JSON list of C-alpha atoms in Angstrom, two decimals:
[
{"chain": "A", "resi": 248, "resn": "MET", "atom": "CA", "xyz": [9.39, -10.83, 5.26]},
{"chain": "A", "resi": 249, "resn": "LEU", "atom": "CA", "xyz": [9.12, -9.70, 8.66]},
{"chain": "A", "resi": 250, "resn": "GLU", "atom": "CA", "xyz": [11.75, -8.28, 10.81]},
{"chain": "A", "resi": 251, "resn": "SER", "atom": "CA", "xyz": [12.54, -10.70, 14.30]},
{"chain": "A", "resi": 252, "resn": "SER", "atom": "CA", "xyz": [11.30, -7.68, 16.64]},
{"chain": "A", "resi": 253, "resn": "GLY", "atom": "CA", "xyz": [9.20, -4.63, 16.78]},
{"chain": "A", "resi": 254, "resn": "ALA", "atom": "CA", "xyz": [7.42, -6.07, 13.65]},
{"chain": "A", "resi": 255, "resn": "LYS", "atom": "CA", "xyz": [4.43, -3.32, 12.93]},
{"chain": "A", "resi": 256, "resn": "LYS", "atom": "CA", "xyz": [1.16, -4.52, 13.21]},
{"chain": "A", "resi": 257, "resn": "ILE", "atom": "CA", "xyz": [-1.75, -4.25, 10.70]},
{"chain": "A", "resi": 258, "resn": "ALA", "atom": "CA", "xyz": [-5.34, -4.59, 10.39]},
{"chain": "A", "resi": 259, "resn": "LEU", "atom": "CA", "xyz": [-6.72, -5.57, 7.40]},
{"chain": "A", "resi": 260, "resn": "PHE", "atom": "CA", "xyz": [-10.22, -4.68, 5.75]},
{"chain": "A", "resi": 261, "resn": "ILE", "atom": "CA", "xyz": [-11.34, -5.74, 1.98]},
{"chain": "A", "resi": 262, "resn": "ASP", "atom": "CA", "xyz": [-14.08, -4.26, 0.26]},
{"chain": "A", "resi": 263, "resn": "CYS", "atom": "CA", "xyz": [-14.74, -7.77, -1.99]},
{"chain": "A", "resi": 264, "resn": "GLU", "atom": "CA", "xyz": [-17.42, -5.98, -3.69]},
{"chain": "A", "resi": 265, "resn": "ASN", "atom": "CA", "xyz": [-14.89, -3.33, -5.14]},
{"chain": "A", "resi": 266, "resn": "ILE", "atom": "CA", "xyz": [-11.61, -5.06, -5.47]},
{"chain": "A", "resi": 267, "resn": "SER", "atom": "CA", "xyz": [-10.89, -8.19, -7.90]},
{"chain": "A", "resi": 268, "resn": "TYR", "atom": "CA", "xyz": [-9.46, -11.26, -5.73]},
{"chain": "A", "resi": 269, "resn": "LYS", "atom": "CA", "xyz": [-6.78, -11.53, -8.23]},
{"chain": "A", "resi": 270, "resn": "LEU", "atom": "CA", "xyz": [-5.08, -9.20, -6.31]},
{"chain": "A", "resi": 271, "resn": "CYS", "atom": "CA", "xyz": [-5.25, -10.36, -3.00]},
{"chain": "A", "resi": 272, "resn": "ASP", "atom": "CA", "xyz": [-1.44, -12.51, -3.29]},
{"chain": "A", "resi": 273, "resn": "GLU", "atom": "CA", "xyz": [-0.08, -9.31, -4.14]},
{"chain": "A", "resi": 274, "resn": "ILE", "atom": "CA", "xyz": [-1.86, -7.51, -1.10]},
{"chain": "A", "resi": 275, "resn": "MET", "atom": "CA", "xyz": [-0.91, -10.52, 1.17]},
{"chain": "A", "resi": 276, "resn": "LYS", "atom": "CA", "xyz": [2.76, -10.45, 0.08]},
{"chain": "A", "resi": 277, "resn": "ARG", "atom": "CA", "xyz": [3.34, -5.83, 0.40]},
{"chain": "A", "resi": 278, "resn": "LEU", "atom": "CA", "xyz": [1.74, -6.19, 3.86]},
{"chain": "A", "resi": 279, "resn": "ASP", "atom": "CA", "xyz": [4.23, -8.70, 4.85]},
{"chain": "A", "resi": 280, "resn": "GLU", "atom": "CA", "xyz": [7.04, -7.51, 3.95]},
{"chain": "A", "resi": 281, "resn": "VAL", "atom": "CA", "xyz": [6.51, -4.49, 6.43]},
{"chain": "A", "resi": 282, "resn": "GLY", "atom": "CA", "xyz": [4.63, -6.08, 9.25]},
{"chain": "A", "resi": 283, "resn": "GLU", "atom": "CA", "xyz": [2.42, -8.89, 11.07]},
{"chain": "A", "resi": 284, "resn": "VAL", "atom": "CA", "xyz": [-1.43, -9.17, 9.68]},
{"chain": "A", "resi": 285, "resn": "CYS", "atom": "CA", "xyz": [-3.03, -9.32, 12.79]},
{"chain": "A", "resi": 286, "resn": "ILE", "atom": "CA", "xyz": [-6.52, -8.75, 11.45]},
{"chain": "A", "resi": 287, "resn": "LYS", "atom": "CA", "xyz": [-8.23, -9.92, 8.21]},
{"chain": "A", "resi": 288, "resn": "LYS", "atom": "CA", "xyz": [-11.38, -9.16, 7.31]},
{"chain": "A", "resi": 289, "resn": "ALA", "atom": "CA", "xyz": [-13.57, -9.65, 3.70]},
{"chain": "A", "resi": 290, "resn": "TYR", "atom": "CA", "xyz": [-17.08, -7.55, 3.30]},
{"chain": "A", "resi": 291, "resn": "GLY", "atom": "CA", "xyz": [-19.43, -8.49, 0.76]},
{"chain": "A", "resi": 292, "resn": "ASP", "atom": "CA", "xyz": [-22.75, -10.50, 0.14]},
{"chain": "A", "resi": 293, "resn": "TRP", "atom": "CA", "xyz": [-21.77, -14.03, -0.27]},
{"chain": "A", "resi": 294, "resn": "ARG", "atom": "CA", "xyz": [-24.61, -15.48, -1.46]},
{"chain": "A", "resi": 295, "resn": "LYS", "atom": "CA", "xyz": [-23.38, -13.55, -4.78]},
{"chain": "A", "resi": 296, "resn": "ASP", "atom": "CA", "xyz": [-22.30, -15.70, -7.63]},
{"chain": "A", "resi": 297, "resn": "MET", "atom": "CA", "xyz": [-19.98, -12.97, -8.20]},
{"chain": "A", "resi": 298, "resn": "LEU", "atom": "CA", "xyz": [-17.91, -13.46, -4.67]},
{"chain": "A", "resi": 299, "resn": "GLY", "atom": "CA", "xyz": [-17.23, -17.37, -5.43]},
{"chain": "A", "resi": 300, "resn": "PRO", "atom": "CA", "xyz": [-13.88, -16.59, -6.16]},
{"chain": "A", "resi": 301, "resn": "TRP", "atom": "CA", "xyz": [-13.05, -15.29, -3.35]},
{"chain": "A", "resi": 302, "resn": "ALA", "atom": "CA", "xyz": [-13.75, -18.71, -0.91]},
{"chain": "A", "resi": 303, "resn": "GLU", "atom": "CA", "xyz": [-10.44, -20.10, -2.39]},
{"chain": "A", "resi": 304, "resn": "VAL", "atom": "CA", "xyz": [-7.95, -17.07, -1.19]},
{"chain": "A", "resi": 305, "resn": "LEU", "atom": "CA", "xyz": [-10.55, -16.13, 2.13]},
{"chain": "A", "resi": 306, "resn": "LEU", "atom": "CA", "xyz": [-9.45, -20.11, 3.26]},
{"chain": "A", "resi": 307, "resn": "GLN", "atom": "CA", "xyz": [-5.58, -19.94, 1.79]},
{"chain": "A", "resi": 308, "resn": "TYR", "atom": "CA", "xyz": [-4.68, -16.50, 4.02]},
{"chain": "A", "resi": 309, "resn": "SER", "atom": "CA", "xyz": [-7.09, -17.15, 7.08]},
{"chain": "A", "resi": 310, "resn": "ILE", "atom": "CA", "xyz": [-9.29, -14.08, 5.87]},
{"chain": "A", "resi": 311, "resn": "GLU", "atom": "CA", "xyz": [-12.70, -13.62, 8.23]},
{"chain": "A", "resi": 312, "resn": "PRO", "atom": "CA", "xyz": [-15.15, -13.13, 5.56]},
{"chain": "A", "resi": 313, "resn": "ILE", "atom": "CA", "xyz": [-18.10, -10.71, 7.12]},
{"chain": "A", "resi": 314, "resn": "GLN", "atom": "CA", "xyz": [-21.80, -11.38, 5.78]},
{"chain": "A", "resi": 315, "resn": "ILE", "atom": "CA", "xyz": [-23.84, -8.56, 4.66]},
{"chain": "A", "resi": 316, "resn": "LEU", "atom": "CA", "xyz": [-27.58, -9.81, 4.33]},
{"chain": "A", "resi": 317, "resn": "THR", "atom": "CA", "xyz": [-29.89, -7.15, 3.94]},
{"chain": "A", "resi": 318, "resn": "GLY", "atom": "CA", "xyz": [-33.17, -8.90, 2.73]},
{"chain": "A", "resi": 319, "resn": "ALA", "atom": "CA", "xyz": [-31.97, -7.68, -0.76]},
{"chain": "A", "resi": 320, "resn": "ARG", "atom": "CA", "xyz": [-30.31, -9.57, -2.42]},
{"chain": "A", "resi": 321, "resn": "ASP", "atom": "CA", "xyz": [-31.09, -8.13, -6.05]},
{"chain": "A", "resi": 322, "resn": "SER", "atom": "CA", "xyz": [-30.57, -4.74, -4.62]},
{"chain": "A", "resi": 323, "resn": "THR", "atom": "CA", "xyz": [-26.91, -3.12, -5.43]},
{"chain": "A", "resi": 324, "resn": "HIS", "atom": "CA", "xyz": [-27.26, 0.11, -4.10]},
{"chain": "A", "resi": 325, "resn": "LYS", "atom": "CA", "xyz": [-28.68, -1.59, -0.36]},
{"chain": "A", "resi": 326, "resn": "ALA", "atom": "CA", "xyz": [-26.51, -3.84, -0.48]},
{"chain": "A", "resi": 327, "resn": "LYS", "atom": "CA", "xyz": [-23.02, -1.63, -1.06]},
{"chain": "A", "resi": 328, "resn": "ASN", "atom": "CA", "xyz": [-24.67, 0.30, 1.59]},
{"chain": "A", "resi": 329, "resn": "ALA", "atom": "CA", "xyz": [-25.09, -2.23, 4.38]},
{"chain": "A", "resi": 330, "resn": "SER", "atom": "CA", "xyz": [-21.20, -3.16, 3.09]},
{"chain": "A", "resi": 331, "resn": "ASP", "atom": "CA", "xyz": [-19.75, -0.24, 3.46]},
{"chain": "A", "resi": 332, "resn": "ILE", "atom": "CA", "xyz": [-21.35, 0.82, 6.69]},
{"chain": "A", "resi": 333, "resn": "ARG", "atom": "CA", "xyz": [-20.02, -2.73, 8.30]},
{"chain": "A", "resi": 334, "resn": "LEU", "atom": "CA", "xyz": [-16.83, -2.13, 6.95]},
{"chain": "A", "resi": 335, "resn": "THR", "atom": "CA", "xyz": [-16.24, 1.19, 8.46]},
{"chain": "A", "resi": 336, "resn": "ILE", "atom": "CA", "xyz": [-17.92, 0.44, 11.89]},
{"chain": "A", "resi": 337, "resn": "ASP", "atom": "CA", "xyz": [-15.56, -2.49, 12.25]},
{"chain": "A", "resi": 338, "resn": "VAL", "atom": "CA", "xyz": [-12.32, 0.01, 11.36]},
{"chain": "A", "resi": 339, "resn": "MET", "atom": "CA", "xyz": [-13.63, 2.52, 14.25]},
{"chain": "A", "resi": 340, "resn": "HIS", "atom": "CA", "xyz": [-14.15, 0.07, 16.53]},
{"chain": "A", "resi": 341, "resn": "THR", "atom": "CA", "xyz": [-10.52, -1.38, 15.87]},
{"chain": "A", "resi": 342, "resn": "LEU", "atom": "CA", "xyz": [-8.90, 2.23, 15.70]},
{"chain": "A", "resi": 343, "resn": "TYR", "atom": "CA", "xyz": [-10.68, 3.13, 19.02]},
{"chain": "A", "resi": 344, "resn": "GLN", "atom": "CA", "xyz": [-8.71, 0.04, 20.62]},
{"chain": "A", "resi": 345, "resn": "ARG", "atom": "CA", "xyz": [-5.18, 1.65, 19.44]},
{"chain": "A", "resi": 346, "resn": "SER", "atom": "CA", "xyz": [-3.45, -1.62, 19.27]},
{"chain": "A", "resi": 347, "resn": "MET", "atom": "CA", "xyz": [-2.78, -1.51, 15.55]},
{"chain": "A", "resi": 348, "resn": "ASP", "atom": "CA", "xyz": [0.16, 0.35, 13.98]},
{"chain": "A", "resi": 349, "resn": "CYS", "atom": "CA", "xyz": [-1.27, 0.63, 10.78]},
{"chain": "A", "resi": 350, "resn": "PHE", "atom": "CA", "xyz": [-4.56, 0.12, 8.61]},
{"chain": "A", "resi": 351, "resn": "ALA", "atom": "CA", "xyz": [-4.82, -1.30, 5.25]},
{"chain": "A", "resi": 352, "resn": "LEU", "atom": "CA", "xyz": [-8.03, -0.86, 2.82]},
{"chain": "A", "resi": 353, "resn": "ALA", "atom": "CA", "xyz": [-8.31, -2.61, 0.12]},
{"chain": "A", "resi": 354, "resn": "THR", "atom": "CA", "xyz": [-11.07, -0.88, -2.31]},
{"chain": "A", "resi": 355, "resn": "SER", "atom": "CA", "xyz": [-11.09, 1.33, -5.37]},
{"chain": "A", "resi": 356, "resn": "ASP", "atom": "CA", "xyz": [-14.43, 2.54, -4.17]},
{"chain": "A", "resi": 357, "resn": "SER", "atom": "CA", "xyz": [-14.12, 6.41, -3.46]},
{"chain": "A", "resi": 358, "resn": "ASP", "atom": "CA", "xyz": [-16.53, 6.62, -0.48]},
{"chain": "A", "resi": 359, "resn": "PHE", "atom": "CA", "xyz": [-14.16, 5.24, 1.62]},
{"chain": "A", "resi": 360, "resn": "ALA", "atom": "CA", "xyz": [-11.86, 8.37, 1.69]},
{"chain": "A", "resi": 361, "resn": "SER", "atom": "CA", "xyz": [-13.19, 10.45, 4.48]},
{"chain": "A", "resi": 362, "resn": "LEU", "atom": "CA", "xyz": [-12.44, 6.79, 6.41]},
{"chain": "A", "resi": 363, "resn": "ALA", "atom": "CA", "xyz": [-9.15, 6.54, 5.40]},
{"chain": "A", "resi": 364, "resn": "GLN", "atom": "CA", "xyz": [-8.78, 10.52, 6.34]},
{"chain": "A", "resi": 365, "resn": "GLU", "atom": "CA", "xyz": [-10.10, 10.09, 9.67]},
{"chain": "A", "resi": 366, "resn": "ILE", "atom": "CA", "xyz": [-7.73, 7.11, 10.42]},
{"chain": "A", "resi": 367, "resn": "ARG", "atom": "CA", "xyz": [-4.90, 9.51, 9.38]},
{"chain": "A", "resi": 368, "resn": "ARG", "atom": "CA", "xyz": [-5.76, 12.28, 12.08]},
{"chain": "A", "resi": 369, "resn": "TRP", "atom": "CA", "xyz": [-5.48, 9.51, 14.42]},
{"chain": "A", "resi": 370, "resn": "ALA", "atom": "CA", "xyz": [-2.09, 10.05, 13.75]},
{"chain": "A", "resi": 371, "resn": "VAL", "atom": "CA", "xyz": [-2.23, 6.41, 12.39]},
{"chain": "A", "resi": 372, "resn": "PRO", "atom": "CA", "xyz": [-0.63, 5.35, 8.79]},
{"chain": "A", "resi": 373, "resn": "ALA", "atom": "CA", "xyz": [-3.50, 4.09, 6.44]},
{"chain": "A", "resi": 374, "resn": "ILE", "atom": "CA", "xyz": [-2.66, 2.19, 3.27]},
{"chain": "A", "resi": 375, "resn": "GLY", "atom": "CA", "xyz": [-4.73, 1.53, 0.24]},
{"chain": "A", "resi": 376, "resn": "PHE", "atom": "CA", "xyz": [-4.72, -0.40, -2.36]},
{"chain": "A", "resi": 377, "resn": "GLY", "atom": "CA", "xyz": [-6.79, -0.47, -5.35]},
{"chain": "A", "resi": 378, "resn": "SER", "atom": "CA", "xyz": [-7.57, 0.27, -9.53]},
{"chain": "A", "resi": 379, "resn": "TYR", "atom": "CA", "xyz": [-5.16, 2.46, -10.97]},
{"chain": "A", "resi": 380, "resn": "LYS", "atom": "CA", "xyz": [-8.80, 3.23, -12.18]},
{"chain": "A", "resi": 381, "resn": "ALA", "atom": "CA", "xyz": [-9.83, 4.75, -8.75]},
{"chain": "A", "resi": 382, "resn": "ARG", "atom": "CA", "xyz": [-10.89, 8.53, -8.21]},
{"chain": "A", "resi": 383, "resn": "GLU", "atom": "CA", "xyz": [-7.70, 10.87, -7.40]},
{"chain": "A", "resi": 384, "resn": "GLU", "atom": "CA", "xyz": [-9.73, 11.52, -4.25]},
{"chain": "A", "resi": 385, "resn": "LEU", "atom": "CA", "xyz": [-9.40, 8.24, -2.62]},
{"chain": "A", "resi": 386, "resn": "LYS", "atom": "CA", "xyz": [-6.00, 7.48, -3.33]},
{"chain": "A", "resi": 387, "resn": "GLN", "atom": "CA", "xyz": [-4.51, 10.79, -1.84]},
{"chain": "A", "resi": 388, "resn": "ALA", "atom": "CA", "xyz": [-6.91, 10.28, 1.25]},
{"chain": "A", "resi": 389, "resn": "PHE", "atom": "CA", "xyz": [-3.97, 7.55, 1.87]},
{"chain": "A", "resi": 390, "resn": "SER", "atom": "CA", "xyz": [-0.84, 7.75, 3.26]},
{"chain": "A", "resi": 391, "resn": "SER", "atom": "CA", "xyz": [-0.05, 6.01, 0.55]},
{"chain": "A", "resi": 392, "resn": "TYR", "atom": "CA", "xyz": [-1.83, 4.09, -2.61]},
{"chain": "A", "resi": 393, "resn": "ASP", "atom": "CA", "xyz": [-0.74, 1.02, -4.00]},
{"chain": "A", "resi": 394, "resn": "GLU", "atom": "CA", "xyz": [-2.15, 0.72, -7.61]},
{"chain": "A", "resi": 395, "resn": "LEU", "atom": "CA", "xyz": [-1.94, -3.20, -8.36]},
{"chain": "A", "resi": 396, "resn": "ASP", "atom": "CA", "xyz": [-3.16, -3.48, -11.92]},
{"chain": "A", "resi": 397, "resn": "THR", "atom": "CA", "xyz": [-1.64, -0.61, -13.98]},
{"chain": "A", "resi": 398, "resn": "PRO", "atom": "CA", "xyz": [1.51, -1.05, -16.64]},
{"chain": "A", "resi": 399, "resn": "ILE", "atom": "CA", "xyz": [3.03, 2.33, -15.79]},
{"chain": "A", "resi": 400, "resn": "THR", "atom": "CA", "xyz": [6.51, 2.82, -16.09]},
{"chain": "A", "resi": 401, "resn": "LEU", "atom": "CA", "xyz": [8.32, 3.77, -12.51]},
{"chain": "A", "resi": 402, "resn": "ALA", "atom": "CA", "xyz": [9.67, 6.90, -14.43]},
{"chain": "A", "resi": 403, "resn": "ASN", "atom": "CA", "xyz": [6.52, 8.04, -15.20]},
{"chain": "A", "resi": 404, "resn": "ASN", "atom": "CA", "xyz": [5.40, 6.91, -11.38]},
{"chain": "A", "resi": 405, "resn": "LYS", "atom": "CA", "xyz": [4.72, 10.53, -10.44]},
{"chain": "A", "resi": 406, "resn": "ALA", "atom": "CA", "xyz": [3.82, 9.77, -6.63]},
{"chain": "A", "resi": 407, "resn": "LEU", "atom": "CA", "xyz": [7.30, 7.21, -6.94]},
{"chain": "A", "resi": 408, "resn": "ILE", "atom": "CA", "xyz": [9.61, 9.90, -7.73]},
{"chain": "A", "resi": 409, "resn": "LYS", "atom": "CA", "xyz": [8.02, 12.30, -5.10]},
{"chain": "A", "resi": 410, "resn": "LEU", "atom": "CA", "xyz": [8.33, 10.04, -2.11]},
{"chain": "A", "resi": 411, "resn": "LEU", "atom": "CA", "xyz": [11.69, 9.19, -3.50]},
{"chain": "A", "resi": 412, "resn": "ARG", "atom": "CA", "xyz": [12.82, 12.97, -3.30]},
{"chain": "A", "resi": 413, "resn": "ARG", "atom": "CA", "xyz": [11.20, 13.07, -0.02]},
{"chain": "A", "resi": 414, "resn": "ALA", "atom": "CA", "xyz": [13.19, 10.37, 1.42]},
{"chain": "A", "resi": 415, "resn": "ILE", "atom": "CA", "xyz": [16.27, 11.23, -0.38]},
{"chain": "A", "resi": 416, "resn": "GLU", "atom": "CA", "xyz": [16.27, 14.70, 1.27]},
{"chain": "A", "resi": 417, "resn": "ASP", "atom": "CA", "xyz": [15.54, 13.39, 5.15]},
{"chain": "A", "resi": 418, "resn": "THR", "atom": "CA", "xyz": [18.64, 10.90, 5.21]},
{"chain": "A", "resi": 419, "resn": "GLN", "atom": "CA", "xyz": [21.10, 12.68, 2.59]},
{"chain": "A", "resi": 420, "resn": "ASP", "atom": "CA", "xyz": [24.58, 13.46, 3.44]},
{"chain": "A", "resi": 421, "resn": "ALA", "atom": "CA", "xyz": [26.52, 16.66, 3.46]},
{"chain": "A", "resi": 422, "resn": "GLN", "atom": "CA", "xyz": [27.04, 15.96, -0.51]},
{"chain": "A", "resi": 423, "resn": "SER", "atom": "CA", "xyz": [23.43, 15.21, -1.04]},
{"chain": "A", "resi": 424, "resn": "PHE", "atom": "CA", "xyz": [24.04, 11.64, -1.31]},
{"chain": "A", "resi": 425, "resn": "ALA", "atom": "CA", "xyz": [21.36, 9.22, 0.53]},
{"chain": "A", "resi": 426, "resn": "PHE", "atom": "CA", "xyz": [22.50, 5.13, 0.95]},
{"chain": "A", "resi": 427, "resn": "VAL", "atom": "CA", "xyz": [19.64, 3.32, -0.73]},
{"chain": "A", "resi": 428, "resn": "SER", "atom": "CA", "xyz": [19.62, 1.12, 2.05]},
{"chain": "A", "resi": 429, "resn": "THR", "atom": "CA", "xyz": [18.73, 4.11, 4.32]},
{"chain": "A", "resi": 430, "resn": "ILE", "atom": "CA", "xyz": [16.48, 5.21, 1.90]},
{"chain": "A", "resi": 431, "resn": "GLY", "atom": "CA", "xyz": [14.82, 1.83, 1.82]},
{"chain": "A", "resi": 432, "resn": "ASN", "atom": "CA", "xyz": [14.50, 2.06, 5.88]},
{"chain": "A", "resi": 433, "resn": "TRP", "atom": "CA", "xyz": [13.07, 5.30, 5.78]},
{"chain": "A", "resi": 434, "resn": "ILE", "atom": "CA", "xyz": [10.45, 4.25, 3.47]},
{"chain": "A", "resi": 435, "resn": "LYS", "atom": "CA", "xyz": [9.55, 1.36, 5.10]},
{"chain": "A", "resi": 436, "resn": "GLN", "atom": "CA", "xyz": [8.95, 3.22, 8.61]},
{"chain": "A", "resi": 437, "resn": "HIS", "atom": "CA", "xyz": [7.04, 6.41, 6.42]},
{"chain": "A", "resi": 438, "resn": "TYR", "atom": "CA", "xyz": [4.94, 4.99, 4.14]},
{"chain": "A", "resi": 439, "resn": "TYR", "atom": "CA", "xyz": [4.88, 1.25, 4.84]},
{"chain": "A", "resi": 440, "resn": "LYS", "atom": "CA", "xyz": [6.22, 0.55, 1.44]},
{"chain": "A", "resi": 441, "resn": "SER", "atom": "CA", "xyz": [8.88, -1.88, -0.20]},
{"chain": "A", "resi": 442, "resn": "ALA", "atom": "CA", "xyz": [10.46, -2.35, -3.48]},
{"chain": "A", "resi": 443, "resn": "SER", "atom": "CA", "xyz": [8.01, -4.94, -3.83]},
{"chain": "A", "resi": 444, "resn": "SER", "atom": "CA", "xyz": [5.55, -2.36, -4.33]},
{"chain": "A", "resi": 445, "resn": "TYR", "atom": "CA", "xyz": [6.76, -1.32, -7.24]},
{"chain": "A", "resi": 446, "resn": "GLY", "atom": "CA", "xyz": [7.55, -4.97, -8.94]},
{"chain": "A", "resi": 447, "resn": "LYS", "atom": "CA", "xyz": [11.75, -5.17, -7.98]},
{"chain": "A", "resi": 448, "resn": "GLU", "atom": "CA", "xyz": [12.86, -7.06, -5.16]},
{"chain": "A", "resi": 449, "resn": "SER", "atom": "CA", "xyz": [15.09, -4.61, -4.01]},
{"chain": "A", "resi": 450, "resn": "TRP", "atom": "CA", "xyz": [15.42, -0.40, -3.91]},
{"chain": "A", "resi": 451, "resn": "GLY", "atom": "CA", "xyz": [18.76, -0.68, -5.61]},
{"chain": "A", "resi": 452, "resn": "ASP", "atom": "CA", "xyz": [16.25, -2.22, -8.73]},
{"chain": "A", "resi": 453, "resn": "VAL", "atom": "CA", "xyz": [14.15, 0.21, -8.41]},
{"chain": "A", "resi": 454, "resn": "PHE", "atom": "CA", "xyz": [16.32, 3.26, -9.18]},
{"chain": "A", "resi": 455, "resn": "LYS", "atom": "CA", "xyz": [18.15, 1.51, -11.43]},
{"chain": "A", "resi": 456, "resn": "GLN", "atom": "CA", "xyz": [15.01, 0.92, -13.67]},
{"chain": "A", "resi": 457, "resn": "ILE", "atom": "CA", "xyz": [14.20, 4.87, -13.22]},
{"chain": "A", "resi": 458, "resn": "CYS", "atom": "CA", "xyz": [17.33, 5.61, -14.46]},
{"chain": "A", "resi": 459, "resn": "GLN", "atom": "CA", "xyz": [17.24, 3.83, -17.41]},
{"chain": "A", "resi": 460, "resn": "GLU", "atom": "CA", "xyz": [14.05, 4.58, -18.26]},
{"chain": "A", "resi": 461, "resn": "ASN", "atom": "CA", "xyz": [14.57, 8.49, -17.73]},
{"chain": "A", "resi": 462, "resn": "ASN", "atom": "CA", "xyz": [18.19, 9.36, -16.74]},
{"chain": "A", "resi": 463, "resn": "SER", "atom": "CA", "xyz": [17.22, 13.13, -15.51]},
{"chain": "A", "resi": 464, "resn": "GLU", "atom": "CA", "xyz": [15.77, 12.44, -12.01]},
{"chain": "A", "resi": 465, "resn": "PHE", "atom": "CA", "xyz": [18.46, 10.60, -10.04]},
{"chain": "A", "resi": 466, "resn": "GLU", "atom": "CA", "xyz": [22.32, 9.76, -10.07]},
{"chain": "A", "resi": 467, "resn": "ILE", "atom": "CA", "xyz": [23.81, 6.85, -8.96]},
{"chain": "A", "resi": 468, "resn": "HIS", "atom": "CA", "xyz": [26.98, 6.24, -7.44]},
{"chain": "A", "resi": 469, "resn": "TYR", "atom": "CA", "xyz": [28.98, 2.90, -5.56]},
{"chain": "A", "resi": 470, "resn": "GLN", "atom": "CA", "xyz": [31.43, 2.59, -3.07]},
{"chain": "A", "resi": 471, "resn": "GLY", "atom": "CA", "xyz": [33.17, -0.14, -1.21]},
{"chain": "A", "resi": 472, "resn": "GLU", "atom": "CA", "xyz": [35.79, -2.31, -2.28]},
{"chain": "A", "resi": 473, "resn": "ARG", "atom": "CA", "xyz": [33.59, -4.25, -4.24]},
{"chain": "A", "resi": 474, "resn": "LYS", "atom": "CA", "xyz": [31.69, -1.25, -5.47]},
{"chain": "A", "resi": 475, "resn": "ASN", "atom": "CA", "xyz": [28.63, -3.15, -3.62]},
{"chain": "A", "resi": 476, "resn": "ILE", "atom": "CA", "xyz": [27.10, -0.28, -1.73]},
{"chain": "A", "resi": 477, "resn": "MET", "atom": "CA", "xyz": [24.61, 1.55, -3.84]},
{"chain": "A", "resi": 478, "resn": "LYS", "atom": "CA", "xyz": [24.06, 5.35, -2.76]},
{"chain": "A", "resi": 479, "resn": "VAL", "atom": "CA", "xyz": [21.91, 7.97, -4.51]},
{"chain": "A", "resi": 480, "resn": "ARG", "atom": "CA", "xyz": [20.80, 12.13, -5.16]},
{"chain": "A", "resi": 481, "resn": "ILE", "atom": "CA", "xyz": [19.16, 14.18, -6.70]},
{"chain": "A", "resi": 482, "resn": "LYS", "atom": "CA", "xyz": [20.41, 15.19, -10.00]},
{"chain": "A", "resi": 483, "resn": "ARG", "atom": "CA", "xyz": [21.59, 18.51, -10.19]},
{"chain": "A", "resi": 484, "resn": "SER", "atom": "CA", "xyz": [19.87, 20.61, -12.50]},
{"chain": "A", "resi": 485, "resn": "SER", "atom": "CA", "xyz": [22.27, 21.71, -15.68]},
{"chain": "A", "resi": 486, "resn": "HIS", "atom": "CA", "xyz": [21.05, 25.58, -15.38]}
]
């Protein structure tokens, strides 16, 4: 849900040659929870039959299709280069305008790693969406990279555990506890993520699932008259 005020302005660029149209619903859902997607562009050679299923998705979300014409319909390499170049030009043009708070790239193509790094050099968050099979150099280039097609358990998601530990360390009190609501706000502000990025309705559900799968990472405590206020801390080593 968008906040009533102060919503982050997001620009979304989709590399349709390297991501499935089936993932678009989830991408839009996650972005809508952290801000307003003001710019939505999708790149590809729409003459190709393989991109046909994108038509309905583009209409549903009012995404602007950018047609890449190379004069070489059967040349995958040339078409790919043309698409990559056009997407990069549009990203940089938008970046120079300094009108967006965040950039999102939907791609599993490691060629875009340098573009993500350039966005971050401008002190602007860069969110990536794609496959868990994407190369690690691409994932690390983004401020955060959401793997949309992986069945990995939360407790084994090293990037998630690292993110939660960092959030706790930055928001904890004198007893090393942090309120889950505060953690959620911190993650949203710094990494543009919500609990839905991990298939859960709330960060409390994320922590509970992690502790069910592996009880060695975090301690959960409740307070308040109804014991409905959750706080957590990093589990102390027994050594």
